[in-house]
XYZ file of C-alpha atoms in Angstrom:
618
model
C 19.097 43.211 -4.767
C 20.708 39.761 -4.920
C 22.186 38.310 -8.115
C 19.268 35.875 -8.347
C 16.743 38.710 -7.974
C 18.559 40.753 -10.627
C 18.497 37.793 -13.029
C 14.759 37.328 -12.478
C 14.069 41.035 -12.936
C 16.152 41.051 -16.124
C 14.120 38.144 -17.522
C 10.931 40.052 -16.737
C 12.317 43.208 -18.328
C 13.331 41.356 -21.501
C 9.866 39.888 -21.795
C 8.335 43.354 -21.226
C 10.552 44.735 -24.001
C 9.436 41.962 -26.353
C 5.779 42.729 -25.594
C 6.290 46.487 -26.007
C 7.864 45.943 -29.422
C 5.066 43.563 -30.460
C 2.376 46.074 -29.452
C 3.842 48.686 -31.788
C 4.643 46.313 -34.650
C 3.105 42.851 -34.983
C 6.153 41.746 -36.994
C 8.592 42.843 -34.296
C 8.916 39.580 -32.399
C 12.467 39.196 -31.035
C 13.365 35.691 -29.860
C 13.007 35.754 -26.062
C 15.340 32.776 -25.531
C 18.002 34.356 -27.710
C 17.597 37.664 -25.867
C 18.485 35.853 -22.641
C 21.568 34.008 -23.866
C 22.986 35.952 -26.846
C 24.504 39.202 -25.571
C 25.273 40.596 -29.036
C 21.728 39.941 -30.264
C 20.276 41.433 -27.072
C 22.435 44.554 -27.278
C 21.385 45.121 -30.894
C 17.682 44.809 -30.060
C 18.010 47.034 -26.975
C 19.955 49.674 -28.905
C 17.346 49.790 -31.672
C 14.526 49.903 -29.119
C 16.240 52.814 -27.395
C 15.799 54.836 -30.591
C 12.116 53.930 -31.013
C 9.607 56.763 -31.470
C 7.348 54.998 -28.972
C 7.865 55.966 -25.338
C 6.813 52.567 -23.960
C 9.472 50.827 -26.068
C 12.177 53.301 -25.020
C 11.245 52.868 -21.343
C 11.377 49.080 -21.632
C 14.817 49.287 -23.291
C 16.081 51.648 -20.573
C 14.913 49.202 -17.907
C 16.839 46.375 -19.577
C 20.008 48.508 -19.833
C 19.765 49.450 -16.159
C 19.403 45.840 -15.067
C 22.290 44.699 -17.275
C 24.487 47.373 -15.671
C 23.389 46.211 -12.233
C 24.123 42.600 -13.127
C 27.608 43.475 -14.381
C 28.353 45.441 -11.208
C 27.090 42.616 -8.991
C 29.179 40.100 -10.941
C 32.306 42.212 -10.379
C 31.595 42.531 -6.669
C 30.863 38.820 -6.403
C 34.096 37.965 -8.220
C 36.084 40.182 -5.888
C 34.388 38.649 -2.854
C 35.094 35.140 -4.106
C 38.734 36.023 -4.766
C 39.111 37.310 -1.215
C 37.363 34.281 0.244
C 39.519 31.927 -1.828
C 42.713 33.643 -0.650
C 41.596 33.354 2.972
C 40.608 29.719 2.472
C 43.948 28.783 0.916
C 45.829 30.548 3.712
C 43.771 28.723 6.310
C 44.353 25.423 4.575
C 48.094 25.989 4.566
C 48.117 26.676 8.312
C 45.911 23.682 9.098
C 47.849 21.319 6.867
C 51.185 22.562 8.187
C 50.006 21.886 11.727
C 48.732 18.466 10.716
C 52.086 17.657 9.136
C 53.959 18.461 12.346
C 51.575 16.432 14.511
C 51.741 13.574 12.064
C 55.382 12.952 12.711
C 55.827 10.047 15.114
C 59.217 10.243 16.835
C 60.291 6.900 18.209
C 63.356 6.436 20.439
C 64.849 2.955 20.615
C 65.494 1.623 24.130
C 69.253 1.461 25.028
C 70.667 -2.009 24.621
C 73.450 -3.471 26.615
C 76.680 -1.874 25.425
C 75.133 0.144 22.634
C 74.338 3.857 22.120
C 70.676 4.903 21.807
C 69.633 5.403 18.195
C 66.896 7.779 16.891
C 64.934 6.028 14.145
C 64.115 7.864 10.917
C 60.406 8.318 10.350
C 57.968 9.151 7.561
C 54.997 11.549 7.853
C 51.566 9.934 8.198
C 48.162 11.450 7.523
C 46.079 12.588 10.442
C 42.979 10.824 9.084
C 41.814 8.617 6.257
C 38.544 9.852 4.785
C 36.636 7.514 2.495
C 34.876 8.988 -0.557
C 31.527 7.733 0.712
C 31.819 10.057 3.683
C 31.986 13.143 1.496
C 28.664 14.545 0.244
C 28.126 16.135 -3.152
C 28.987 19.802 -3.667
C 31.556 20.110 -0.869
C 35.015 21.658 -1.045
C 37.660 18.978 -0.667
C 41.158 20.089 0.414
C 44.182 18.172 -0.837
C 45.424 15.584 1.715
C 48.729 16.075 3.520
C 51.761 15.253 1.424
C 55.339 14.526 2.458
C 56.016 18.015 3.772
C 54.062 21.147 4.500
C 56.340 23.573 2.674
C 55.914 22.087 -0.821
C 52.186 21.862 -0.164
C 52.021 25.533 0.727
C 53.567 26.424 -2.611
C 51.170 24.107 -4.435
C 48.092 25.340 -2.541
C 48.887 28.957 -3.254
C 48.596 28.233 -6.975
C 45.787 25.673 -6.941
C 42.155 26.852 -7.242
C 39.634 25.319 -4.897
C 37.688 22.666 -6.818
C 33.956 22.119 -6.328
C 32.856 18.539 -6.819
C 29.322 17.563 -7.657
C 29.470 13.765 -7.718
C 30.957 11.242 -5.259
C 32.668 9.425 -8.136
C 34.591 12.634 -8.916
C 36.121 12.483 -5.445
C 37.399 8.914 -5.375
C 40.455 9.241 -7.658
C 41.721 12.385 -5.936
C 41.196 10.987 -2.450
C 42.860 7.679 -3.214
C 45.663 8.944 -5.383
C 46.903 11.554 -2.944
C 47.547 9.251 0.054
C 51.314 8.976 0.675
C 53.004 5.731 -0.341
C 54.151 5.021 3.209
C 50.574 5.245 4.448
C 49.281 3.007 1.658
C 51.875 0.359 2.530
C 51.083 0.291 6.217
C 48.233 -1.966 7.329
C 48.431 -0.600 10.853
C 47.547 3.007 9.993
C 45.058 4.444 12.518
C 41.714 5.661 11.066
C 40.640 8.841 12.824
C 36.805 9.256 12.864
C 35.455 12.153 10.804
C 32.806 14.393 12.361
C 29.271 13.401 11.321
C 28.096 15.287 8.248
C 24.647 16.933 8.194
C 21.795 14.678 7.134
C 19.945 15.327 3.873
C 17.251 17.975 4.159
C 13.792 16.441 4.685
C 11.456 16.615 1.672
C 8.425 18.749 2.538
C 6.806 18.921 -0.910
C 6.843 16.745 -4.045
C 5.901 18.134 -7.469
C 5.692 15.555 -10.249
C 4.479 15.639 -13.832
C 4.844 17.740 -16.965
C 8.255 18.284 -18.503
C 6.966 21.537 -20.000
C 6.277 22.869 -16.508
C 8.957 20.988 -14.600
C 11.962 21.863 -16.753
C 12.234 25.499 -15.620
C 8.877 27.018 -14.656
C 8.181 24.878 -11.590
C 11.719 25.299 -10.166
C 11.500 29.063 -10.687
C 8.094 29.230 -8.970
C 9.454 27.213 -6.052
C 12.489 29.469 -5.701
C 10.421 32.677 -5.741
C 7.930 31.098 -3.316
C 10.750 30.208 -0.917
C 12.253 33.688 -1.237
C 8.925 35.228 -0.247
C 8.977 33.065 2.870
C 12.382 34.457 3.815
C 14.408 31.401 2.829
C 18.179 31.594 2.578
C 20.826 29.457 0.876
C 18.391 28.287 -1.816
C 20.052 25.874 -4.222
C 19.207 23.299 -6.876
C 20.563 19.789 -6.390
C 20.520 17.451 -9.425
C 18.558 14.236 -8.970
C 19.535 10.634 -9.645
C 17.759 10.658 -13.023
C 17.364 13.144 -15.838
C 14.516 15.651 -15.368
C 14.731 15.322 -11.575
C 16.038 17.718 -8.946
C 15.684 18.876 -5.365
C 15.516 22.499 -4.322
C 16.950 22.914 -0.846
C 16.631 25.986 1.341
C 16.864 27.124 4.929
C 13.625 28.615 6.214
C 13.555 31.056 9.125
C 12.435 29.964 12.553
C 11.947 26.373 13.575
C 11.452 24.957 10.078
C 15.177 24.860 9.332
C 16.612 23.183 6.241
C 14.017 21.684 3.900
C 13.870 20.228 0.395
C 11.269 20.316 -2.376
C 11.382 17.444 -4.852
C 10.661 17.908 -8.562
C 10.290 15.143 -11.160
C 9.365 16.106 -14.725
C 8.687 12.872 -16.601
C 5.449 13.860 -18.349
C 1.897 14.911 -17.498
C 0.710 11.335 -17.137
C 3.010 10.831 -14.150
C 1.300 13.737 -12.352
C -1.859 11.671 -11.905
C -0.270 8.254 -11.355
C 2.030 9.671 -8.681
C -0.806 11.562 -6.983
C -2.854 8.353 -6.935
C 0.068 6.341 -5.535
C 0.898 8.920 -2.859
C 4.276 9.777 -4.403
C 3.385 13.417 -5.187
C 1.690 16.313 -3.402
C 1.239 18.522 -6.480
C 0.641 17.232 -9.997
C 1.939 19.425 -12.844
C 0.140 18.844 -16.146
C 0.023 20.535 -19.536
C -3.318 18.898 -20.332
C -6.552 18.473 -18.364
C -7.097 15.387 -16.244
C -8.859 12.592 -18.158
C -12.064 10.845 -17.166
C -10.302 7.561 -16.362
C -7.759 9.444 -14.220
C -10.576 11.203 -12.363
C -12.050 7.794 -11.521
C -8.707 6.447 -10.279
C -8.216 9.541 -8.093
C -11.753 9.538 -6.675
C -10.529 8.489 -3.216
C -8.654 11.829 -3.027
C -11.640 13.957 -4.084
C -13.165 15.256 -7.304
C -10.261 16.108 -9.621
C -12.559 17.829 -12.143
C -13.541 20.442 -9.558
C -12.009 23.907 -9.078
C -10.770 22.709 -5.692
C -8.396 20.313 -7.461
C -7.669 21.962 -10.811
C -5.710 25.224 -10.912
C -4.614 26.958 -14.123
C -1.189 28.484 -13.469
C -0.603 29.820 -16.988
C -1.126 29.204 -20.674
C 0.991 27.905 -23.478
C 0.677 27.506 -27.203
C 1.592 24.326 -29.042
C 3.460 25.896 -31.925
C 3.895 24.165 -35.277
C 7.491 24.936 -36.210
C 9.464 24.705 -39.431
C 12.894 25.701 -40.669
C 13.296 29.524 -40.777
C 13.703 29.452 -44.579
C 10.490 27.498 -45.219
C 8.314 29.787 -47.417
C 4.996 28.619 -45.953
C 3.396 31.010 -43.469
C 0.210 29.178 -42.458
C -1.392 25.751 -42.534
C -4.840 24.433 -41.744
C -5.264 22.048 -38.857
C -6.059 19.276 -41.357
C -2.868 19.946 -43.328
C -0.851 19.742 -40.127
C -2.504 16.431 -39.274
C -1.727 14.979 -42.697
C 1.885 16.117 -42.500
C 2.439 14.424 -39.153
C 0.574 11.312 -40.266
C 2.892 10.985 -43.259
C 0.112 11.466 -45.810
C 1.822 14.591 -47.144
C 5.412 13.542 -47.787
C 6.804 16.422 -49.867
C 6.589 20.162 -49.213
C 5.770 20.775 -52.893
C 2.299 19.313 -52.257
C 1.550 22.413 -50.143
C 3.174 24.942 -52.456
C 6.526 24.875 -50.703
C 9.976 24.065 -52.028
C 10.306 20.463 -53.260
C 11.829 18.190 -50.663
C 10.890 15.412 -48.254
C 9.064 16.204 -45.012
C 10.949 15.216 -41.845
C 8.758 14.810 -38.754
C 9.856 15.623 -35.204
C 7.552 14.848 -32.251
C 7.602 14.796 -28.464
C 7.660 11.478 -26.619
C 4.640 9.465 -25.461
C 4.795 10.682 -21.845
C 4.785 14.353 -22.782
C 1.775 16.560 -22.107
C 2.713 18.447 -25.271
C 2.239 15.209 -27.222
C -1.089 14.558 -25.488
C -2.305 18.047 -26.390
C -1.105 17.783 -29.987
C -2.675 14.350 -30.383
C -5.974 15.620 -28.991
C -6.090 18.960 -30.844
C -4.596 17.932 -34.194
C -4.423 14.201 -34.864
C -7.503 13.024 -33.002
C -8.563 9.459 -33.808
C -8.418 9.955 -37.577
C -4.664 10.408 -38.012
C -1.971 8.240 -36.390
C 1.503 9.694 -35.999
C 3.839 8.537 -38.760
C 6.170 5.722 -37.636
C 8.966 7.678 -39.321
C 8.654 10.498 -36.776
C 11.672 11.076 -34.571
C 10.648 11.320 -30.897
C 12.229 13.556 -28.252
C 11.880 13.911 -24.477
C 13.633 17.296 -24.585
C 11.702 20.278 -25.960
C 14.777 22.443 -26.710
C 16.518 19.567 -28.498
C 13.504 18.985 -30.753
C 13.272 22.680 -31.638
C 16.969 22.944 -32.434
C 16.797 19.918 -34.723
C 13.923 21.434 -36.723
C 15.750 24.772 -36.965
C 18.666 23.035 -38.719
C 16.594 20.785 -41.018
C 15.203 22.475 -44.149
C 12.575 19.735 -44.451
C 11.721 19.598 -40.779
C 8.388 20.166 -39.055
C 7.673 19.713 -35.377
C 5.348 20.722 -32.577
C 6.554 22.344 -29.403
C 5.514 24.496 -26.453
C 5.515 28.227 -27.241
C 8.599 29.062 -25.096
C 10.694 26.565 -27.058
C 10.293 27.953 -30.604
C 13.839 29.270 -30.274
C 15.541 29.534 -33.709
C 12.758 27.759 -35.631
C 9.689 29.600 -37.021
C 6.092 29.145 -35.873
C 3.269 28.950 -38.431
C -0.204 30.513 -38.253
C -2.888 27.845 -37.920
C -6.367 27.937 -39.421
C -9.245 25.877 -38.046
C -12.529 25.431 -39.883
C -14.073 28.778 -40.800
C -11.841 30.663 -38.382
C -9.189 33.007 -39.784
C -5.644 31.527 -39.381
C -4.096 32.728 -36.169
C -0.436 32.868 -35.207
C 0.580 32.000 -31.653
C 1.085 35.250 -29.727
C 0.795 36.181 -26.064
C -2.658 37.708 -26.615
C -4.151 34.958 -28.812
C -2.911 32.321 -26.391
C -4.141 34.260 -23.328
C -7.657 34.522 -24.807
C -7.362 30.923 -26.066
C -8.386 32.084 -29.550
C -5.283 30.452 -31.033
C -6.441 26.968 -32.094
C -3.539 25.152 -30.472
C -3.405 27.004 -27.170
C -3.546 25.052 -23.942
C -3.725 25.533 -20.213
C -0.997 24.619 -17.743
C -2.221 23.081 -14.491
C -1.280 22.375 -10.933
C -3.496 19.656 -9.437
C -4.062 19.228 -5.709
C -5.978 16.486 -3.938
C -9.074 18.200 -2.465
C -8.672 16.017 0.631
C -4.912 16.629 0.902
C -3.408 18.159 4.036
C -0.024 19.406 2.787
C -0.169 23.065 3.737
C 2.967 24.005 1.789
C 1.451 22.511 -1.374
C -1.633 24.728 -1.095
C 0.460 27.800 -0.317
C 2.668 27.186 -3.367
C -0.333 26.795 -5.684
C -1.932 29.960 -4.315
C 1.348 31.821 -4.832
C 1.519 30.621 -8.455
C -1.954 32.096 -9.095
C -1.124 35.485 -7.585
C 0.535 38.393 -9.354
C 4.077 37.516 -8.209
C 3.661 33.962 -9.436
C 2.262 35.142 -12.755
C 5.325 37.352 -13.213
C 7.448 34.207 -12.961
C 5.210 32.535 -15.559
C 5.824 35.446 -17.947
C 9.545 35.563 -17.228
C 9.886 31.967 -18.418
C 8.190 32.528 -21.750
C 4.743 31.235 -20.906
C 1.592 33.336 -21.013
C 0.387 34.720 -17.714
C -3.198 35.408 -16.698
C -2.566 39.000 -15.789
C -5.245 41.164 -17.423
C -4.095 43.419 -20.260
C -6.058 45.447 -22.850
C -5.294 45.297 -26.560
C -6.781 46.673 -29.744
C -7.508 43.748 -32.029
C -8.442 43.327 -35.672
C -11.792 41.632 -36.158
C -12.549 38.803 -38.535
C -14.028 39.941 -41.880
C -17.023 37.731 -41.065
C -17.739 39.351 -37.685
C -21.355 40.543 -37.103
C -21.912 44.200 -38.016
C -23.319 45.074 -34.586
C -20.304 43.464 -32.908
C -17.991 45.450 -35.183
C -19.829 48.691 -34.404
C -19.873 48.162 -30.624
C -16.148 47.364 -30.443
C -14.892 50.047 -32.843
C -13.538 52.288 -30.054
C -13.009 49.556 -27.461
C -10.076 47.496 -26.235
C -10.371 43.781 -25.672
C -9.089 42.311 -22.419
C -6.870 39.231 -22.480
C -9.551 37.108 -20.807
C -12.318 34.860 -22.100
C -14.772 33.466 -19.574
C -15.610 29.803 -20.093
C -17.871 27.305 -18.364
C -17.400 23.770 -17.123
C -18.201 21.193 -19.845
C -21.909 20.378 -19.929
C -22.641 22.918 -17.202
C -23.763 26.488 -16.696
C -21.146 26.892 -13.947
C -17.982 28.886 -14.512
C -14.824 26.781 -14.656
C -12.001 27.300 -12.166
C -10.022 29.656 -14.398
C -13.090 31.841 -15.037
C -13.745 32.125 -11.300
C -10.197 33.283 -10.749
C -10.365 35.593 -13.782
C -13.351 37.377 -12.241
C -11.078 38.373 -9.368
C -8.337 39.456 -11.784
C -10.739 41.587 -13.837
C -12.137 43.122 -10.660
C -8.620 44.057 -9.509
C -7.788 45.467 -12.946
C -10.886 47.683 -13.038
C -10.223 48.839 -9.470
C -6.930 50.433 -10.515
C -7.089 54.232 -10.569
C -6.468 54.531 -14.315
C -9.242 52.016 -15.098
C -12.043 53.090 -12.747
C -13.785 55.159 -15.408
C -13.717 52.411 -18.025
C -17.003 51.002 -19.304
C -17.421 47.241 -19.673
C -18.875 45.404 -22.670
C -19.658 41.661 -22.639
C -20.234 39.515 -25.728
C -21.341 35.888 -25.584
C -20.745 33.208 -28.236
C -21.662 29.526 -28.662
C -20.728 26.612 -30.875
C -22.820 25.873 -33.962
C -24.734 22.900 -32.579
C -28.456 23.417 -32.083
C -30.818 25.898 -33.664
C -29.748 29.496 -34.316
C -32.476 30.783 -31.977
C -31.388 28.478 -29.166
C -27.734 29.413 -29.586
C -28.534 33.126 -29.643
C -30.509 32.783 -26.424
C -27.788 30.671 -24.754
C -25.023 33.137 -25.672
C -27.100 35.990 -24.207
C -27.720 34.044 -20.989
C -24.041 33.329 -20.496
C -23.056 36.957 -21.086
C -25.701 38.000 -18.531
C -24.280 35.465 -16.057
C -20.891 37.196 -16.223
C -22.612 40.592 -15.912
C -24.292 39.416 -12.691
C -20.966 38.168 -11.312
C -19.324 41.515 -12.036
C -22.268 43.447 -10.597
C -21.936 41.462 -7.372
C -18.386 42.829 -7.229
C -19.499 46.422 -7.784
C -18.833 46.588 -11.532
C -21.552 47.811 -13.884
C -21.673 46.806 -17.543
C -22.600 49.084 -20.425
C -23.381 46.429 -23.075
C -24.333 42.752 -22.754
C -24.952 40.964 -26.065
C -25.114 37.401 -27.343
C -24.176 36.548 -30.923
C -24.713 32.791 -30.986
C -22.246 30.816 -33.157
C -20.950 33.899 -35.008
C -17.228 34.735 -35.092
C -15.852 31.216 -34.385
C -12.256 30.788 -33.252
C -12.175 27.027 -33.918
C -13.912 24.325 -35.917
C -17.011 22.785 -34.366
C -16.131 19.215 -35.303
C -14.458 18.307 -32.003
C -15.276 18.752 -28.294
C -12.200 20.950 -27.803
C -13.231 23.216 -30.724
C -16.781 23.482 -29.406
C -15.512 24.433 -25.939
C -13.259 27.082 -27.460
C -16.167 28.677 -29.341
C -18.347 28.751 -26.201
C -17.046 31.876 -24.517
C -17.802 35.341 -23.160
C -15.443 38.111 -24.273
C -14.876 41.235 -22.190
C -14.057 44.614 -23.753
C -13.536 48.057 -22.177
C -13.915 51.645 -23.357
């Protein structure tokens, strides 16, 4: 296993350990980011997990320990290999430079003059070539130029580490300052041509859009996708601007060296760049808007499942300082805090002190989602809010500000603390992998890849398909987002749940899937269509073949109770028919109308969240 593969597997194992701990104790929620970067914290958690009475937790801890040992061993081997390669490189440099120094000497013999003895002129060494900084690409190893003699250079080279340069401007001072004085003074120095350097790898795929997706998730998906295709020498190359990069790789066969371009300047740029032909895949942490659909009409219907692909889920967490005594807020309270209408924490029962607001920037999909789900049209963001393009920076600022409150994607909670959020009559819900996966958490959201239905970039379609498959969903999990892999969990019901619903689910496990329909339609949305395949695969596994399936439909509160009860039953039966077509029989199919809401019914997003079909197994 390569070092990169070991790192990926370790990230997956750490996330599996976090989930195993959470299943046994809802309060056991180790910080996944801290587990990855803080060795002492990780070792403490792993050691405690190794003593757990629960076998699943012990197994997860053992897996982490094994991968850490493998990583340490690989690091030692890699260090030894690099040391050997460096020694060989320095030795080779000494030989080459020594030879160049000898050849550089120009011996000139003066012609005999009448009555005089021939004289041998003294000479100075000259470099074999003058290489301009512009001719040297980024990330190349630059040897020191020839100095006055080879012997002193050999001593210097033996004690000088090879330096890797990443920017052309880093090269200029070294290249200019090391040319001998005699060479600098001579206008007649010959310039020896340098062999042509390889051209930049051609860009085969362009992914533009969300910073939430583009910061780490999209690059990781691209790297795993390339690895599956047998790519070698995969590397990230920083771009000209922040939040930009290229991933270069050598593919087997005739494809050769290629590059994939990533630009993460916000979800809005996904759709503008697709419309302008500057992107092949649009990454967005919000759905496409009606006006964007109209602008993209020439490329196909961007509201259709052919264009819209859910690659994972995320929760917009409301974060505060770890010492803040509040544990939950209503959606309305959150809105008033960010609008500046609540200016002191004492107004909510907290410690007296001013509220400091931290928010993502205007181009961020996280901001778009927060504005849509929390502020709406009734509450403008306070002008006193500090805005950030970087998610980690925002989170770290809140974690060090006792009066701070911010909103952030679930993977970026870091050292801050996330609050449970209540919405309407729904019980307050904390962001967790399960509540986000089912989209019961009021501030959960989908993460999208968008493709032009009329597009012809084959690599773009293959990447999106990979992201939706099991391997791609593992990458989603490894980077702190919520995957769409089906998992069962025993859940506590709301005190207001219907008695029949409570009775039917008493001995059942709920799956981490809710089936939803396209707005204003009886057709399943793109995620639901894909989830049918995932559920089918889950129930086809040997340990699940004997499970019985229960389906429960729900609606929003609009319309008459009778109409809603009938509609919820119809939608549950629609899912039952889809499963039956795939060879899966259902034991119970029930509709409960607007009962058991997970969101308030006063907004389109809340109504869509309440319109769902749950799937349980026994």
